[in-house]
PDB file of C-alpha atoms in Angstrom:
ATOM      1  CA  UNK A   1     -99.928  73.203  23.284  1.00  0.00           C
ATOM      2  CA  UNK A   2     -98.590  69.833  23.902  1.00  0.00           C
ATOM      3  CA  UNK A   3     -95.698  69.031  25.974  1.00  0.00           C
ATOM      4  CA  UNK A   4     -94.066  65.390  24.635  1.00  0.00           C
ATOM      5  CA  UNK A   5     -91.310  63.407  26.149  1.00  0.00           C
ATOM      6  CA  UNK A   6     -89.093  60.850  24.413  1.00  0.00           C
ATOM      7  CA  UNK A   7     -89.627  57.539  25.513  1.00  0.00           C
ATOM      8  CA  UNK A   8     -87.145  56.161  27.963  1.00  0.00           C
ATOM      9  CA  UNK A   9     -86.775  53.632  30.382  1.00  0.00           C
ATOM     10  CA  UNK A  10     -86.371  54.562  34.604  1.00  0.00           C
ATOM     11  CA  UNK A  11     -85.944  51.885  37.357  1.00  0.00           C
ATOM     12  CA  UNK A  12     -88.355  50.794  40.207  1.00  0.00           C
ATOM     13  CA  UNK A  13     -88.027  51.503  43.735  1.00  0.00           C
ATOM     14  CA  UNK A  14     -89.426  49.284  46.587  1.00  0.00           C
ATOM     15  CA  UNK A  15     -89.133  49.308  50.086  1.00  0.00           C
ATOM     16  CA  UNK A  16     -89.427  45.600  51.995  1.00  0.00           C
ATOM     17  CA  UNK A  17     -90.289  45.085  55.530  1.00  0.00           C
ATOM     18  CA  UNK A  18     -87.484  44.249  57.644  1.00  0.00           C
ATOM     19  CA  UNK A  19     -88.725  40.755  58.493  1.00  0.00           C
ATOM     20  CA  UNK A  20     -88.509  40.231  54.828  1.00  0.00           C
ATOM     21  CA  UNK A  21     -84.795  41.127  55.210  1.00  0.00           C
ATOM     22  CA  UNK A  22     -84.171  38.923  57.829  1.00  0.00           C
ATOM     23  CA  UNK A  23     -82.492  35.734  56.233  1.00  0.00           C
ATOM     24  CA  UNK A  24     -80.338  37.596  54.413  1.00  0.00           C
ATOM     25  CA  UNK A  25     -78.822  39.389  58.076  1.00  0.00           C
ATOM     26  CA  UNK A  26     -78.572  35.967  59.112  1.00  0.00           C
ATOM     27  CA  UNK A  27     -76.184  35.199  56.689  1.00  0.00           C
ATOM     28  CA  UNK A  28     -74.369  38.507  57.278  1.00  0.00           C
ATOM     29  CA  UNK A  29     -73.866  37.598  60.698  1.00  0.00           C
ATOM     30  CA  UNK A  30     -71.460  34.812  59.870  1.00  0.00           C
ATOM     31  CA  UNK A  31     -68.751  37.145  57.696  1.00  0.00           C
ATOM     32  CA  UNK A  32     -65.953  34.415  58.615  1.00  0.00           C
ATOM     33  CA  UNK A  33     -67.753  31.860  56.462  1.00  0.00           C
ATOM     34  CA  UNK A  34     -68.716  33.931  53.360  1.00  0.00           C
ATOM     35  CA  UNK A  35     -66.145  33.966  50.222  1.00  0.00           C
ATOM     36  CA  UNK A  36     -64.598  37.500  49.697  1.00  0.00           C
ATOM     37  CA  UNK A  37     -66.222  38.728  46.555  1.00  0.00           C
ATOM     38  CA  UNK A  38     -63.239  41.787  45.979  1.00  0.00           C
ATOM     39  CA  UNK A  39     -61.941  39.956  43.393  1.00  0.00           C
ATOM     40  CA  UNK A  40     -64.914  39.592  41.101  1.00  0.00           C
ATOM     41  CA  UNK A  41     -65.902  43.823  41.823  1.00  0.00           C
ATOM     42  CA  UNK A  42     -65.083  47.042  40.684  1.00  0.00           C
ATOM     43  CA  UNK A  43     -65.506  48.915  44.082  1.00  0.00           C
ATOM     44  CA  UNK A  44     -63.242  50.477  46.312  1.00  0.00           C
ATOM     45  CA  UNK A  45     -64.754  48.568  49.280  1.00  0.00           C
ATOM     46  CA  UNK A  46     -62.681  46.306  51.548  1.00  0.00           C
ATOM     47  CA  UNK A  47     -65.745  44.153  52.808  1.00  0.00           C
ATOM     48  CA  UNK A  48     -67.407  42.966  50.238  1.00  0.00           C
ATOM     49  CA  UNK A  49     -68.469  39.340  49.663  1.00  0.00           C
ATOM     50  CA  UNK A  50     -70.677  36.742  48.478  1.00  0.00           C
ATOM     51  CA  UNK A  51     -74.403  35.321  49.390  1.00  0.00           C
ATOM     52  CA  UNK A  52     -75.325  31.892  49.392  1.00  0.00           C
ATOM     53  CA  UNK A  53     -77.274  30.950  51.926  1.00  0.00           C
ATOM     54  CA  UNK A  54     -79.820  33.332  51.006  1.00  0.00           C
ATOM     55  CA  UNK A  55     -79.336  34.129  47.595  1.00  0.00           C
ATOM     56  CA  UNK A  56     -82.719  32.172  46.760  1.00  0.00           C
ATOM     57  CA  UNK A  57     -84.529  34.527  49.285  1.00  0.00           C
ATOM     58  CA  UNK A  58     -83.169  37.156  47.705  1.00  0.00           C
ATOM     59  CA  UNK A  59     -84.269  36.054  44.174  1.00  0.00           C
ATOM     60  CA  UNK A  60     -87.759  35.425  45.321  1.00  0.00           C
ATOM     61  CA  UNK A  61     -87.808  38.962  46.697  1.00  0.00           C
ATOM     62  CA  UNK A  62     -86.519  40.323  43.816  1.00  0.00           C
ATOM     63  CA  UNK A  63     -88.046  38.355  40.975  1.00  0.00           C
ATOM     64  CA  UNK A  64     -91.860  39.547  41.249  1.00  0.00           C
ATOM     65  CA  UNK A  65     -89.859  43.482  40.823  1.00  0.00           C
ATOM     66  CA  UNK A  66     -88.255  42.515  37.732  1.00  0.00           C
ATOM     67  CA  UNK A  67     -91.050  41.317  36.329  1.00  0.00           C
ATOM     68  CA  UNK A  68     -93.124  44.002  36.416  1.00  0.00           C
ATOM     69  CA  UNK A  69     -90.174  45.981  35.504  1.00  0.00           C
ATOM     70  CA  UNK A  70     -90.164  44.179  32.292  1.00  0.00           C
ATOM     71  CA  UNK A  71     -94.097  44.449  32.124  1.00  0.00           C
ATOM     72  CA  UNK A  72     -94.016  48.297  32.586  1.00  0.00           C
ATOM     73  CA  UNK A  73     -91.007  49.418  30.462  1.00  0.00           C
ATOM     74  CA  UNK A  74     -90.738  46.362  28.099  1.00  0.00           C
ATOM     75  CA  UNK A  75     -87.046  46.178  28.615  1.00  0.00           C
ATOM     76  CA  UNK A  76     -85.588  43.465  26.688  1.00  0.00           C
ATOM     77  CA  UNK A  77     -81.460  42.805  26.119  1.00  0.00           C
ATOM     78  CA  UNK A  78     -79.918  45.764  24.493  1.00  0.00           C
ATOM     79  CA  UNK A  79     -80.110  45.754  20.862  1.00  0.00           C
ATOM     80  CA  UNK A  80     -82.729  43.060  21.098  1.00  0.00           C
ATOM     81  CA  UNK A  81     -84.186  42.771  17.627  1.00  0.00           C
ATOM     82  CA  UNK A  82     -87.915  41.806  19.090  1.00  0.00           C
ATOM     83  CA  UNK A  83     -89.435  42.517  22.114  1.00  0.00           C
ATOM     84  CA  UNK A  84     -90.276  39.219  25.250  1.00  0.00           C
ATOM     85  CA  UNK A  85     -93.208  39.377  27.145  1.00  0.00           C
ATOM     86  CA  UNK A  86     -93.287  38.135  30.446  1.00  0.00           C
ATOM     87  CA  UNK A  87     -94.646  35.020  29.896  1.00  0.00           C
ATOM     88  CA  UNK A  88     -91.849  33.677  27.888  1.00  0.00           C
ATOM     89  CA  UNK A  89     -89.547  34.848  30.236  1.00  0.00           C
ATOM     90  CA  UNK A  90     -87.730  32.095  32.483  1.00  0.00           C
ATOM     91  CA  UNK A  91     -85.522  35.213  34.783  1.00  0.00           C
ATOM     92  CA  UNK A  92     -83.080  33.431  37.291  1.00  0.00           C
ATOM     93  CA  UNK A  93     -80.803  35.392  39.466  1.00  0.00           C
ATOM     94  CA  UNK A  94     -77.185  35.190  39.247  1.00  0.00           C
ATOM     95  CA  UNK A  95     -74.830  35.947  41.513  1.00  0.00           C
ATOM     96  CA  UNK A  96     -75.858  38.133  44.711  1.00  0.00           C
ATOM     97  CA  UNK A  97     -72.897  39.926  46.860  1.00  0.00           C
ATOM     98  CA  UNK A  98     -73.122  42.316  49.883  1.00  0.00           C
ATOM     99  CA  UNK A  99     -70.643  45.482  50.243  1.00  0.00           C
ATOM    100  CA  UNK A 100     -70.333  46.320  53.405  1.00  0.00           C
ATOM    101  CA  UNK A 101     -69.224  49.993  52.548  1.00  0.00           C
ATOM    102  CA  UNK A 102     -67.195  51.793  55.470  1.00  0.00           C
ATOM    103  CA  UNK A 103     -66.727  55.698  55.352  1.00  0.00           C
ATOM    104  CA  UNK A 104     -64.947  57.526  52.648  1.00  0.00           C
ATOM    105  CA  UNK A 105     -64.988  53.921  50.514  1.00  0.00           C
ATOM    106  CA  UNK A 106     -67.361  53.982  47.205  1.00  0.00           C
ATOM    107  CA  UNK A 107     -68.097  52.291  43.863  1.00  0.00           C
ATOM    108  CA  UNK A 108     -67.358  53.959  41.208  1.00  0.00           C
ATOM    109  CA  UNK A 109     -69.247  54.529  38.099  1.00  0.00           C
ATOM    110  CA  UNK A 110     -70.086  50.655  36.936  1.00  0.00           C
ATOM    111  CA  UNK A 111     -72.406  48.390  35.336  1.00  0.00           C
ATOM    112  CA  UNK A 112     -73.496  45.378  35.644  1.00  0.00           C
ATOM    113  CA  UNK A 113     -73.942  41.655  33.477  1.00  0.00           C
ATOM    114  CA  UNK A 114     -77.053  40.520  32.567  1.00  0.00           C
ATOM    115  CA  UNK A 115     -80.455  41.864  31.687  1.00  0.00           C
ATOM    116  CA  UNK A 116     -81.482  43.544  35.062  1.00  0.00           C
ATOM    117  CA  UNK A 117     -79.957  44.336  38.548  1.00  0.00           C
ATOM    118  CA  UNK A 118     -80.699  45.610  41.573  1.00  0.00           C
ATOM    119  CA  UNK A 119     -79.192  47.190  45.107  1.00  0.00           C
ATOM    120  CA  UNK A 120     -80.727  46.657  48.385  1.00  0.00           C
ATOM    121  CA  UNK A 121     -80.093  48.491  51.098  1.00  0.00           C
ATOM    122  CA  UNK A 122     -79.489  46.835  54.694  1.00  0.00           C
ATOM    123  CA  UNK A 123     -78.338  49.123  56.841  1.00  0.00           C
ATOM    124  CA  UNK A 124     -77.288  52.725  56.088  1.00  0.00           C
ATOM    125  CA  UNK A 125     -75.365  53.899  58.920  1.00  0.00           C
ATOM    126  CA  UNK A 126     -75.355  57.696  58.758  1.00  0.00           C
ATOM    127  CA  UNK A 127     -78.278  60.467  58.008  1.00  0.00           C
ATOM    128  CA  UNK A 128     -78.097  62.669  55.004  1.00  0.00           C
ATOM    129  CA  UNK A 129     -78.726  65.643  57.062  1.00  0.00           C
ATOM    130  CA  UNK A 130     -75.753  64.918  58.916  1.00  0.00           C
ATOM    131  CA  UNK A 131     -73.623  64.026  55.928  1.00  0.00           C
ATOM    132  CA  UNK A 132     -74.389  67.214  54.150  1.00  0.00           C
ATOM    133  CA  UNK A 133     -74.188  69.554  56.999  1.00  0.00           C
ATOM    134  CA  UNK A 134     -71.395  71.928  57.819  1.00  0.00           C
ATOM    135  CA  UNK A 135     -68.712  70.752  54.546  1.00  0.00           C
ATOM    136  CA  UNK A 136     -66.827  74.430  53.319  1.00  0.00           C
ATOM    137  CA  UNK A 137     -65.102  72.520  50.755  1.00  0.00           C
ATOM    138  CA  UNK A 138     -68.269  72.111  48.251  1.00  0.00           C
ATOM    139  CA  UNK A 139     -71.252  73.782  47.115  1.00  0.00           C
ATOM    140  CA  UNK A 140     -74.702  72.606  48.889  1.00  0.00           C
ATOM    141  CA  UNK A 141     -76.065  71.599  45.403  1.00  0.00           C
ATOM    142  CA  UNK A 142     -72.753  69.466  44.414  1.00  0.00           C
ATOM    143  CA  UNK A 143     -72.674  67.973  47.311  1.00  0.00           C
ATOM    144  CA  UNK A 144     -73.083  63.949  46.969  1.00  0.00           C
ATOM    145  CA  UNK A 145     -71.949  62.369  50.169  1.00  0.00           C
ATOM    146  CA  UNK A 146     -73.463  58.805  50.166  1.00  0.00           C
ATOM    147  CA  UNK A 147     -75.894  59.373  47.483  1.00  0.00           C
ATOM    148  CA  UNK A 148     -76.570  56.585  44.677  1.00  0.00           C
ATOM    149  CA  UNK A 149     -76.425  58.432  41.245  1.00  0.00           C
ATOM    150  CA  UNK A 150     -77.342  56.868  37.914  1.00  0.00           C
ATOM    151  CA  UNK A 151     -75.703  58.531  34.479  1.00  0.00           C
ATOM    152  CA  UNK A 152     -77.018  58.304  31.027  1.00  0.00           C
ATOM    153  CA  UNK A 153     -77.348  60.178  28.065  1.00  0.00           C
ATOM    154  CA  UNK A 154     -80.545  62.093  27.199  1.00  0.00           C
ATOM    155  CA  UNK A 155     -81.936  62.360  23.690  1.00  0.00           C
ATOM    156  CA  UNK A 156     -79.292  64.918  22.906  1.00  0.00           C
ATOM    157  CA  UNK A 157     -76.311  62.511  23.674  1.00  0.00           C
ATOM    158  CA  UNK A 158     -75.467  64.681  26.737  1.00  0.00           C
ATOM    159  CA  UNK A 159     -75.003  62.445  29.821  1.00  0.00           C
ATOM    160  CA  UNK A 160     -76.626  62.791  32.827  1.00  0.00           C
ATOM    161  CA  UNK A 161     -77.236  61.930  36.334  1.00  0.00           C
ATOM    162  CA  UNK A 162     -80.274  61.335  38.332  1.00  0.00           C
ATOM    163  CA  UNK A 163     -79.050  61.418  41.965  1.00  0.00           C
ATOM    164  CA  UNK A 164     -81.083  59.479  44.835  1.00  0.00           C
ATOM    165  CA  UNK A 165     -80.261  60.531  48.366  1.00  0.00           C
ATOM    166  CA  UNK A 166     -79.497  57.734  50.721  1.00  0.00           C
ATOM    167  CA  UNK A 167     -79.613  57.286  54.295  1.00  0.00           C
ATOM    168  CA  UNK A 168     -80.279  55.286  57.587  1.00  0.00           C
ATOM    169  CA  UNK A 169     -84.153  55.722  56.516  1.00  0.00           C
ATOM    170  CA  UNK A 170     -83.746  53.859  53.643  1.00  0.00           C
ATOM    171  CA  UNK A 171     -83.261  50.115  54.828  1.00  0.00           C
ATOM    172  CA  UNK A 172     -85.200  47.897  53.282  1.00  0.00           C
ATOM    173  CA  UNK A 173     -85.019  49.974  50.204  1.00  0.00           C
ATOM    174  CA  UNK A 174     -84.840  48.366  46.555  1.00  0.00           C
ATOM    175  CA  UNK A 175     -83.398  49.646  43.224  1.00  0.00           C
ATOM    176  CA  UNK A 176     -84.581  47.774  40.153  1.00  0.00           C
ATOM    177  CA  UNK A 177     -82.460  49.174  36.604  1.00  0.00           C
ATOM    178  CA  UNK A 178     -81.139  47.803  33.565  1.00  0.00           C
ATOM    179  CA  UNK A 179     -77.698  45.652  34.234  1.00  0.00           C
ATOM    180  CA  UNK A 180     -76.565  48.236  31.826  1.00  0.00           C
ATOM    181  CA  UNK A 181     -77.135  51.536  33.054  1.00  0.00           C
ATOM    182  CA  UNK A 182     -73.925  53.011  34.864  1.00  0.00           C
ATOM    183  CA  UNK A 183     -74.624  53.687  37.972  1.00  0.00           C
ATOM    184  CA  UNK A 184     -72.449  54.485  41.511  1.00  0.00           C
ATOM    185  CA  UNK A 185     -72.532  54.960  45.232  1.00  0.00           C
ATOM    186  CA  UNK A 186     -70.306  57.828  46.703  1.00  0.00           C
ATOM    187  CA  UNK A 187     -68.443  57.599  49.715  1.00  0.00           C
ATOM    188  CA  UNK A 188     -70.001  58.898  53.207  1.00  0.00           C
ATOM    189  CA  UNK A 189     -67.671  60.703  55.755  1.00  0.00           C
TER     190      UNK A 189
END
């Protein structure tokens, strides 16, 4: 017997060392000069806003990931007609923003333009166990505070969601995915 999966794609994750995070805090330590980015995002997030200063730092970080994304699960555009490899690709990052989410604020379910796109996280400032502990009002096992969940439909059409618990042992961590796949961050208490 023979157990046989449909093909489908997944996303990478990648944990940097912090001193590869560390032009990117210097540019979060000057909030007064960055341009609010509210206007351009779906989230219910006061603080959010754009990167300049380091947005190439951040696309040589995140370039090498997305191209062995594309080398592992030969993602292309959707409905792309033909398949790229990555030697003909010429990937160039465009725009990079920072939400600086406070308690009980989240993004809700979303996608994103362009082929691929990725979250990194900075600073997480609360612990799962903490988060999850001691809430009467849900079940353990529906309980989501602060996780990252992606949703899609299986090979029966029926959506679902692959949930990734986050917390204040995750900086540095790195989500790769299709710009495509919906994808949200709940809100931490």
């Amino acid at each position: 017997m023979q157990f046989e999966h449909f093909p489908n794609i997944g996303y990478i994750r990648h944990k940097f060392p912090e001193k590869e995070l560390i032009p990117i805090e210097q540019e979060l330590a000057n909030l007064d000069t960055l341009k609010p980015a509210n206007g351009d995002l779906i989230g219910n997030i006061e603080r959010e806003y754009h990167l300049t200063t380091s947005k190439q730092h951040v696309e040589n970080l995140i370039k090498p990931l997305a191209l062995a994304y594309i080398e592992h699960y030969g993602y292309n555009e959707p409905h792309a007609q033909f398949r790229m490899s990555t030697q003909e690709l010429d990937l160039e990052l465009g725009s990079v923003w920072v939400n600086l989410q406070a308690k009980n604020e989240f993004n809700p379910q979303h996608i994103h333009f362009g082929a691929l796109t990725f979250v990194l996280y900075l600073h997480v400032p609360y612990s799962s166990a903490d988060e999850k502990q001691d809430n009467s009002l849900t079940r353990p096992e529906s309980q989501r505070w602060g996780d990252f969940s992606f949703s899609y439909a299986n090979a029966l059409g029926s959506i679902c969601s692959h949930l990734l618990t986050i917390d204040n042992r995750d900086k540095g961590t790195c989500l790769v995915f299709p710009a495509q796949m919906n994808h949200q961050v709940y809100p931490f208490r």
